[in-house]
JSON list of C-alpha atoms in Angstrom, two decimals:
[
{"chain": "A", "resi": 11, "resn": "UNK", "atom": "CA", "xyz": [-18.18, -17.86, -0.06]},
{"chain": "A", "resi": 12, "resn": "UNK", "atom": "CA", "xyz": [-21.12, -15.84, 1.65]},
{"chain": "A", "resi": 13, "resn": "UNK", "atom": "CA", "xyz": [-22.67, -12.93, -0.35]},
{"chain": "A", "resi": 14, "resn": "UNK", "atom": "CA", "xyz": [-21.41, -10.50, 2.42]},
{"chain": "A", "resi": 15, "resn": "UNK", "atom": "CA", "xyz": [-18.04, -11.15, 1.57]},
{"chain": "A", "resi": 16, "resn": "UNK", "atom": "CA", "xyz": [-18.94, -10.75, -2.26]},
{"chain": "A", "resi": 17, "resn": "UNK", "atom": "CA", "xyz": [-20.11, -7.25, -1.29]},
{"chain": "A", "resi": 18, "resn": "UNK", "atom": "CA", "xyz": [-17.08, -6.42, 0.75]},
{"chain": "A", "resi": 19, "resn": "UNK", "atom": "CA", "xyz": [-14.72, -7.64, -2.07]},
{"chain": "A", "resi": 20, "resn": "UNK", "atom": "CA", "xyz": [-16.87, -5.62, -4.60]},
{"chain": "A", "resi": 21, "resn": "UNK", "atom": "CA", "xyz": [-16.47, -2.56, -2.31]},
{"chain": "A", "resi": 22, "resn": "UNK", "atom": "CA", "xyz": [-12.67, -2.86, -2.10]},
{"chain": "A", "resi": 23, "resn": "UNK", "atom": "CA", "xyz": [-12.41, -3.58, -5.87]},
{"chain": "A", "resi": 24, "resn": "UNK", "atom": "CA", "xyz": [-14.56, -0.44, -6.70]},
{"chain": "A", "resi": 25, "resn": "UNK", "atom": "CA", "xyz": [-12.23, 1.77, -4.33]},
{"chain": "A", "resi": 26, "resn": "UNK", "atom": "CA", "xyz": [-9.19, 0.18, -5.84]},
{"chain": "A", "resi": 27, "resn": "UNK", "atom": "CA", "xyz": [-10.43, 0.72, -9.30]},
{"chain": "A", "resi": 28, "resn": "UNK", "atom": "CA", "xyz": [-10.95, 4.47, -8.59]},
{"chain": "A", "resi": 29, "resn": "UNK", "atom": "CA", "xyz": [-7.51, 4.82, -7.04]},
{"chain": "A", "resi": 30, "resn": "UNK", "atom": "CA", "xyz": [-5.70, 2.98, -10.04]},
{"chain": "A", "resi": 31, "resn": "UNK", "atom": "CA", "xyz": [-7.41, 5.10, -12.49]},
{"chain": "A", "resi": 32, "resn": "UNK", "atom": "CA", "xyz": [-6.57, 8.28, -10.45]},
{"chain": "A", "resi": 33, "resn": "UNK", "atom": "CA", "xyz": [-2.87, 7.11, -10.21]},
{"chain": "A", "resi": 34, "resn": "UNK", "atom": "CA", "xyz": [-2.89, 6.58, -14.17]},
{"chain": "A", "resi": 35, "resn": "UNK", "atom": "CA", "xyz": [-3.86, 10.30, -14.43]},
{"chain": "A", "resi": 36, "resn": "UNK", "atom": "CA", "xyz": [-1.28, 11.51, -11.92]},
{"chain": "A", "resi": 37, "resn": "UNK", "atom": "CA", "xyz": [1.44, 9.36, -13.78]},
{"chain": "A", "resi": 38, "resn": "UNK", "atom": "CA", "xyz": [1.13, 12.32, -16.60]},
{"chain": "A", "resi": 39, "resn": "UNK", "atom": "CA", "xyz": [0.97, 9.76, -19.47]},
{"chain": "A", "resi": 40, "resn": "UNK", "atom": "CA", "xyz": [3.33, 7.19, -17.69]},
{"chain": "A", "resi": 41, "resn": "UNK", "atom": "CA", "xyz": [6.19, 9.71, -17.31]},
{"chain": "A", "resi": 42, "resn": "UNK", "atom": "CA", "xyz": [6.17, 9.41, -13.27]},
{"chain": "A", "resi": 43, "resn": "UNK", "atom": "CA", "xyz": [7.43, 6.01, -11.91]},
{"chain": "A", "resi": 44, "resn": "UNK", "atom": "CA", "xyz": [6.00, 5.75, -8.64]},
{"chain": "A", "resi": 45, "resn": "UNK", "atom": "CA", "xyz": [2.33, 6.48, -9.72]},
{"chain": "A", "resi": 46, "resn": "UNK", "atom": "CA", "xyz": [2.74, 3.74, -12.29]},
{"chain": "A", "resi": 47, "resn": "UNK", "atom": "CA", "xyz": [3.87, 1.34, -9.73]},
{"chain": "A", "resi": 48, "resn": "UNK", "atom": "CA", "xyz": [0.69, 2.35, -7.40]},
{"chain": "A", "resi": 49, "resn": "UNK", "atom": "CA", "xyz": [-1.31, 1.94, -10.52]},
{"chain": "A", "resi": 50, "resn": "UNK", "atom": "CA", "xyz": [-0.46, -1.34, -11.47]},
{"chain": "A", "resi": 51, "resn": "UNK", "atom": "CA", "xyz": [-0.63, -2.61, -7.83]},
{"chain": "A", "resi": 52, "resn": "UNK", "atom": "CA", "xyz": [-3.96, -1.05, -7.20]},
{"chain": "A", "resi": 53, "resn": "UNK", "atom": "CA", "xyz": [-5.23, -2.58, -10.63]},
{"chain": "A", "resi": 54, "resn": "UNK", "atom": "CA", "xyz": [-4.06, -6.12, -9.54]},
{"chain": "A", "resi": 55, "resn": "UNK", "atom": "CA", "xyz": [-5.89, -5.68, -6.19]},
{"chain": "A", "resi": 56, "resn": "UNK", "atom": "CA", "xyz": [-8.98, -4.31, -8.09]},
{"chain": "A", "resi": 57, "resn": "UNK", "atom": "CA", "xyz": [-9.16, -7.48, -10.58]},
{"chain": "A", "resi": 58, "resn": "UNK", "atom": "CA", "xyz": [-8.44, -9.99, -7.77]},
{"chain": "A", "resi": 59, "resn": "UNK", "atom": "CA", "xyz": [-11.56, -8.42, -5.62]},
{"chain": "A", "resi": 60, "resn": "UNK", "atom": "CA", "xyz": [-13.53, -8.24, -8.61]},
{"chain": "A", "resi": 61, "resn": "UNK", "atom": "CA", "xyz": [-12.89, -11.94, -9.38]},
{"chain": "A", "resi": 62, "resn": "UNK", "atom": "CA", "xyz": [-13.70, -12.88, -5.72]},
{"chain": "A", "resi": 63, "resn": "UNK", "atom": "CA", "xyz": [-16.96, -10.83, -5.78]},
{"chain": "A", "resi": 64, "resn": "UNK", "atom": "CA", "xyz": [-18.11, -12.57, -8.96]},
{"chain": "A", "resi": 65, "resn": "UNK", "atom": "CA", "xyz": [-17.42, -15.99, -7.14]},
{"chain": "A", "resi": 66, "resn": "UNK", "atom": "CA", "xyz": [-20.15, -14.99, -4.52]},
{"chain": "A", "resi": 67, "resn": "UNK", "atom": "CA", "xyz": [-22.42, -12.59, -6.37]},
{"chain": "A", "resi": 68, "resn": "UNK", "atom": "CA", "xyz": [-23.95, -12.95, -9.97]},
{"chain": "A", "resi": 69, "resn": "UNK", "atom": "CA", "xyz": [-21.57, -11.64, -12.72]},
{"chain": "A", "resi": 70, "resn": "UNK", "atom": "CA", "xyz": [-24.04, -9.17, -14.31]},
{"chain": "A", "resi": 71, "resn": "UNK", "atom": "CA", "xyz": [-24.55, -7.65, -10.79]},
{"chain": "A", "resi": 72, "resn": "UNK", "atom": "CA", "xyz": [-20.98, -7.56, -9.70]},
{"chain": "A", "resi": 73, "resn": "UNK", "atom": "CA", "xyz": [-19.54, -6.28, -12.91]},
{"chain": "A", "resi": 74, "resn": "UNK", "atom": "CA", "xyz": [-22.24, -3.59, -13.72]},
{"chain": "A", "resi": 75, "resn": "UNK", "atom": "CA", "xyz": [-21.94, -2.19, -10.37]},
{"chain": "A", "resi": 76, "resn": "UNK", "atom": "CA", "xyz": [-18.18, -2.23, -10.32]},
{"chain": "A", "resi": 77, "resn": "UNK", "atom": "CA", "xyz": [-18.10, -0.41, -13.72]},
{"chain": "A", "resi": 78, "resn": "UNK", "atom": "CA", "xyz": [-20.77, 2.10, -12.89]},
{"chain": "A", "resi": 79, "resn": "UNK", "atom": "CA", "xyz": [-19.42, 3.19, -9.68]},
{"chain": "A", "resi": 80, "resn": "UNK", "atom": "CA", "xyz": [-15.90, 3.13, -10.91]},
{"chain": "A", "resi": 81, "resn": "UNK", "atom": "CA", "xyz": [-16.73, 5.69, -13.58]},
{"chain": "A", "resi": 82, "resn": "UNK", "atom": "CA", "xyz": [-18.88, 7.83, -11.12]},
{"chain": "A", "resi": 83, "resn": "UNK", "atom": "CA", "xyz": [-15.98, 7.65, -8.81]},
{"chain": "A", "resi": 84, "resn": "UNK", "atom": "CA", "xyz": [-13.30, 8.72, -11.30]},
{"chain": "A", "resi": 85, "resn": "UNK", "atom": "CA", "xyz": [-15.53, 11.50, -12.25]},
{"chain": "A", "resi": 86, "resn": "UNK", "atom": "CA", "xyz": [-15.94, 12.45, -8.75]},
{"chain": "A", "resi": 87, "resn": "UNK", "atom": "CA", "xyz": [-12.09, 12.52, -8.28]},
{"chain": "A", "resi": 88, "resn": "UNK", "atom": "CA", "xyz": [-11.64, 14.76, -11.36]},
{"chain": "A", "resi": 89, "resn": "UNK", "atom": "CA", "xyz": [-14.16, 17.14, -9.87]},
{"chain": "A", "resi": 90, "resn": "UNK", "atom": "CA", "xyz": [-12.35, 17.34, -6.72]},
{"chain": "A", "resi": 91, "resn": "UNK", "atom": "CA", "xyz": [-8.74, 17.16, -7.70]},
{"chain": "A", "resi": 92, "resn": "UNK", "atom": "CA", "xyz": [-8.56, 18.91, -10.93]},
{"chain": "A", "resi": 93, "resn": "UNK", "atom": "CA", "xyz": [-11.84, 21.00, -10.89]},
{"chain": "A", "resi": 94, "resn": "UNK", "atom": "CA", "xyz": [-13.05, 19.08, -14.08]},
{"chain": "A", "resi": 95, "resn": "UNK", "atom": "CA", "xyz": [-16.85, 19.81, -13.79]},
{"chain": "A", "resi": 96, "resn": "UNK", "atom": "CA", "xyz": [-18.86, 17.91, -16.41]},
{"chain": "A", "resi": 97, "resn": "UNK", "atom": "CA", "xyz": [-21.35, 19.97, -18.83]},
{"chain": "A", "resi": 98, "resn": "UNK", "atom": "CA", "xyz": [-24.89, 19.22, -18.61]},
{"chain": "A", "resi": 99, "resn": "UNK", "atom": "CA", "xyz": [-24.65, 16.13, -20.96]},
{"chain": "A", "resi": 100, "resn": "UNK", "atom": "CA", "xyz": [-21.87, 14.89, -18.82]},
{"chain": "A", "resi": 101, "resn": "UNK", "atom": "CA", "xyz": [-24.10, 15.24, -15.80]},
{"chain": "A", "resi": 102, "resn": "UNK", "atom": "CA", "xyz": [-27.13, 13.60, -17.53]},
{"chain": "A", "resi": 103, "resn": "UNK", "atom": "CA", "xyz": [-24.76, 10.70, -18.47]},
{"chain": "A", "resi": 104, "resn": "UNK", "atom": "CA", "xyz": [-23.53, 10.27, -14.88]},
{"chain": "A", "resi": 105, "resn": "UNK", "atom": "CA", "xyz": [-27.16, 10.23, -13.64]},
{"chain": "A", "resi": 106, "resn": "UNK", "atom": "CA", "xyz": [-27.94, 7.71, -16.33]},
{"chain": "A", "resi": 107, "resn": "UNK", "atom": "CA", "xyz": [-25.06, 5.58, -15.09]},
{"chain": "A", "resi": 108, "resn": "UNK", "atom": "CA", "xyz": [-26.19, 5.63, -11.47]},
{"chain": "A", "resi": 109, "resn": "UNK", "atom": "CA", "xyz": [-29.77, 5.02, -12.44]},
{"chain": "A", "resi": 110, "resn": "UNK", "atom": "CA", "xyz": [-28.57, 1.91, -14.44]},
{"chain": "A", "resi": 111, "resn": "UNK", "atom": "CA", "xyz": [-26.68, 0.62, -11.60]},
{"chain": "A", "resi": 112, "resn": "UNK", "atom": "CA", "xyz": [-29.72, 1.04, -9.26]},
{"chain": "A", "resi": 113, "resn": "UNK", "atom": "CA", "xyz": [-31.80, -0.70, -11.77]},
{"chain": "A", "resi": 114, "resn": "UNK", "atom": "CA", "xyz": [-29.57, -3.66, -12.33]},
{"chain": "A", "resi": 115, "resn": "UNK", "atom": "CA", "xyz": [-29.07, -3.99, -8.34]},
{"chain": "A", "resi": 116, "resn": "UNK", "atom": "CA", "xyz": [-32.71, -3.61, -7.30]},
{"chain": "A", "resi": 117, "resn": "UNK", "atom": "CA", "xyz": [-35.11, -3.80, -10.10]},
{"chain": "A", "resi": 118, "resn": "UNK", "atom": "CA", "xyz": [-33.39, -6.67, -11.89]},
{"chain": "A", "resi": 119, "resn": "UNK", "atom": "CA", "xyz": [-33.78, -8.90, -8.76]},
{"chain": "A", "resi": 120, "resn": "UNK", "atom": "CA", "xyz": [-37.62, -8.70, -9.13]},
{"chain": "A", "resi": 121, "resn": "UNK", "atom": "CA", "xyz": [-37.65, -11.23, -12.06]}
]
């Protein structure tokens, strides 16, 4: 598989992971059936796409990018939908996550 398809699968996996985690919140502790179904379907899409991305891209690159950007995306979703604004320490943590993803993706390739 070409790396371009790996990046595409990675992007779809990230968006599916953000959506799946968002539906987990919307399900209100697994009490609403339809959000649970959406969550499971999106999580399957997410895992499939991440597995395909890891076939074309290095595992460390793919997984660190997926996990970091999914966490940042879920925080952004919570800020927009639920007005859950992180405090100073939360913002510093998010900045460190983004910095870590950038370092793994760009600076890690120099070696």
